[in-house]
Coordinates of C-alpha atoms in Angstrom, one line a residue:
M13 CA 135.2 137.1 118.3
S14 CA 134.2 139.3 121.3
S15 CA 135.7 139.4 124.8
Y16 CA 133.8 140.4 127.9
H17 CA 135.3 141.6 131.2
A18 CA 134.3 142.4 134.7
T19 CA 136.2 143.1 138.0
V20 CA 135.1 141.1 141.0
R21 CA 136.5 142.6 144.2
W22 CA 136.2 141.4 147.8
T23 CA 138.2 142.6 150.9
R24 CA 138.3 140.8 154.2
G25 CA 137.8 143.6 156.7
A26 CA 138.1 142.7 160.4
D27 CA 136.1 139.5 160.3
E28 CA 137.3 136.1 161.6
F29 CA 138.2 134.6 158.3
L30 CA 139.7 131.4 159.5
R31 CA 136.5 130.6 161.4
Q32 CA 134.3 131.1 158.3
K33 CA 132.9 134.3 160.0
Y34 CA 133.4 136.8 157.2
S35 CA 131.2 138.8 154.9
R36 CA 130.6 137.3 151.5
G37 CA 129.7 140.8 150.2
H38 CA 131.7 142.0 147.2
T39 CA 131.3 144.1 144.1
W40 CA 131.0 143.4 140.4
T41 CA 132.3 146.3 138.3
F42 CA 131.6 146.3 134.5
D43 CA 132.7 148.5 131.6
E44 CA 132.0 152.2 132.0
G45 CA 132.2 151.7 135.8
V46 CA 128.8 150.2 136.5
S47 CA 129.1 148.5 139.9
I48 CA 126.7 146.0 141.5
A49 CA 126.6 144.7 145.0
A50 CA 127.0 141.0 145.1
S51 CA 127.1 138.3 147.7
A52 CA 126.7 134.6 148.4
S53 CA 123.2 133.3 148.2
P54 CA 121.3 133.2 151.6
H55 CA 120.6 129.6 150.6
S56 CA 124.4 128.9 150.8
V57 CA 125.6 131.1 153.6
R58 CA 123.7 132.0 156.7
A59 CA 123.2 135.5 158.1
P60 CA 125.0 137.7 158.9
W61 CA 127.7 136.5 156.5
H62 CA 125.7 137.2 153.3
V63 CA 124.4 140.5 152.1
T64 CA 120.6 140.2 151.6
A65 CA 120.4 143.3 149.4
A66 CA 123.0 142.1 146.9
V67 CA 122.8 139.9 143.8
D68 CA 124.1 136.4 144.2
P69 CA 125.8 134.4 141.3
E70 CA 122.8 132.1 140.8
E71 CA 120.4 135.0 140.5
A72 CA 122.7 136.7 138.1
L73 CA 123.0 133.6 135.9
T74 CA 119.2 133.3 135.9
A75 CA 118.8 137.0 135.0
A76 CA 121.5 136.9 132.4
L77 CA 119.8 133.9 130.6
S78 CA 116.4 135.8 130.7
S79 CA 118.0 139.0 129.5
C80 CA 119.8 137.3 126.6
H81 CA 116.7 135.4 125.5
M82 CA 114.6 138.6 125.7
L83 CA 117.1 140.6 123.5
F84 CA 117.0 137.9 120.8
F85 CA 113.2 137.6 121.0
L86 CA 112.8 141.4 120.5
S87 CA 115.1 141.3 117.5
F88 CA 113.2 138.4 115.9
A89 CA 109.8 140.1 116.6
S90 CA 111.0 143.3 115.1
K91 CA 112.3 141.5 111.9
A92 CA 109.0 139.7 111.6
G93 CA 107.1 143.0 111.7
F94 CA 105.6 142.8 115.2
T95 CA 105.8 145.8 117.5
V96 CA 106.5 144.8 121.1
E97 CA 105.2 147.3 123.6
S98 CA 106.5 145.5 126.7
Y99 CA 108.3 142.3 127.8
E100 CA 108.4 141.1 131.3
D101 CA 109.8 137.9 132.6
A102 CA 110.0 136.2 136.0
P103 CA 112.7 133.6 135.4
E104 CA 113.5 130.8 137.9
G105 CA 116.7 128.9 138.2
L106 CA 116.6 125.6 140.1
M107 CA 119.7 124.3 141.8
E108 CA 119.9 120.6 142.6
Q109 CA 122.4 118.1 143.7
G110 CA 123.6 115.9 140.9
D111 CA 124.4 112.1 141.0
D112 CA 128.0 113.0 141.6
G113 CA 127.1 115.0 144.8
K114 CA 127.8 118.4 143.2
E115 CA 125.2 121.1 143.2
W116 CA 124.4 122.7 139.9
M117 CA 121.9 124.9 138.2
R118 CA 119.9 122.1 136.7
R119 CA 116.9 123.9 135.1
F120 CA 115.9 127.3 134.2
T121 CA 112.3 128.4 133.5
L122 CA 111.5 131.6 131.6
R123 CA 108.0 133.0 131.9
P124 CA 107.9 136.0 129.5
V125 CA 104.7 138.0 129.2
V126 CA 104.9 139.9 125.9
A127 CA 102.5 142.7 124.9
F128 CA 102.2 143.7 121.3
K129 CA 100.9 146.9 119.7
E130 CA 97.9 146.4 117.5
R131 CA 98.9 143.1 115.9
A132 CA 100.1 140.0 117.7
P133 CA 101.7 137.0 116.1
S134 CA 99.9 133.7 116.0
Q135 CA 100.7 131.2 118.7
E136 CA 102.8 129.3 116.2
E137 CA 104.8 132.4 115.2
F138 CA 105.1 133.4 118.9
D139 CA 106.5 130.0 119.9
A140 CA 108.8 130.0 116.8
M141 CA 110.3 133.3 117.8
H142 CA 110.9 132.1 121.4
H143 CA 112.5 128.9 120.0
A144 CA 114.7 130.9 117.7
A145 CA 115.6 133.2 120.6
H146 CA 116.6 130.2 122.7
E147 CA 118.7 128.7 120.0
A148 CA 120.5 132.0 119.4
C149 CA 120.9 133.0 123.0
Y150 CA 124.7 133.3 123.9
V151 CA 124.1 132.5 127.5
A152 CA 121.9 129.4 126.9
N153 CA 124.5 128.2 124.4
S154 CA 127.3 128.8 127.0
L155 CA 125.8 126.8 129.9
K156 CA 127.8 123.8 128.7
G157 CA 131.0 125.9 128.3
S158 CA 134.4 125.2 129.8
V159 CA 136.0 127.2 132.6
A160 CA 139.7 127.9 132.6
I161 CA 141.4 129.2 135.8
E162 CA 144.6 131.3 135.6
A163 CA 145.3 132.2 139.2
T164 CA 148.1 134.4 140.7
I165 CA 149.5 134.4 144.3
R166 CA 150.4 137.5 146.2
V167 CA 151.6 137.8 149.8
V168 CA 150.9 141.1 151.6

C-alpha cells in the first residue's frame, strides 16, 4: 500500500473575508518541495478573487487523469515492443449539475496523439493499449473513491 501527501496552504491577508471578498489563491506543495500556485476556477469565483495564472482543482484532476493514463500507456507500449517518440494530450473535464443539484466532474475526454519510432501498432493494438491503460490507471479507478475528513480547530 502506498500513501501520498501534499500540503495545501492559504492565508487570508487583509481582504474582507466575511463579505466573500478574499483571494482564493493558495499553494500546493508536494514531496521534495515542489510548489504550485493554485486557486479557485474562474468559472466558480469572479475576478479579482481568483488567480488566473494558477491551477484550479478541476484542471488538476483533469491533468492527473491524463498523466496517469499516459504513464500506463507508455509502459504497455514499451512492454509490447513499440518505441514511443512523443505523447501529447489535450484532456477535457466537463462539469455539470447532477439530478441532486450538486455540480460534479461528469465526464473526461482524453485526446492523446502518440508518435511511434519506425513501427506503430495496429489500430486494434493501439486501442487495446489505451483500454488497458484506462483499466490500470489509479486516478480513473479512484474517481469513485470515498473522502474522509479529519478536521482540527485552532483559534489564533
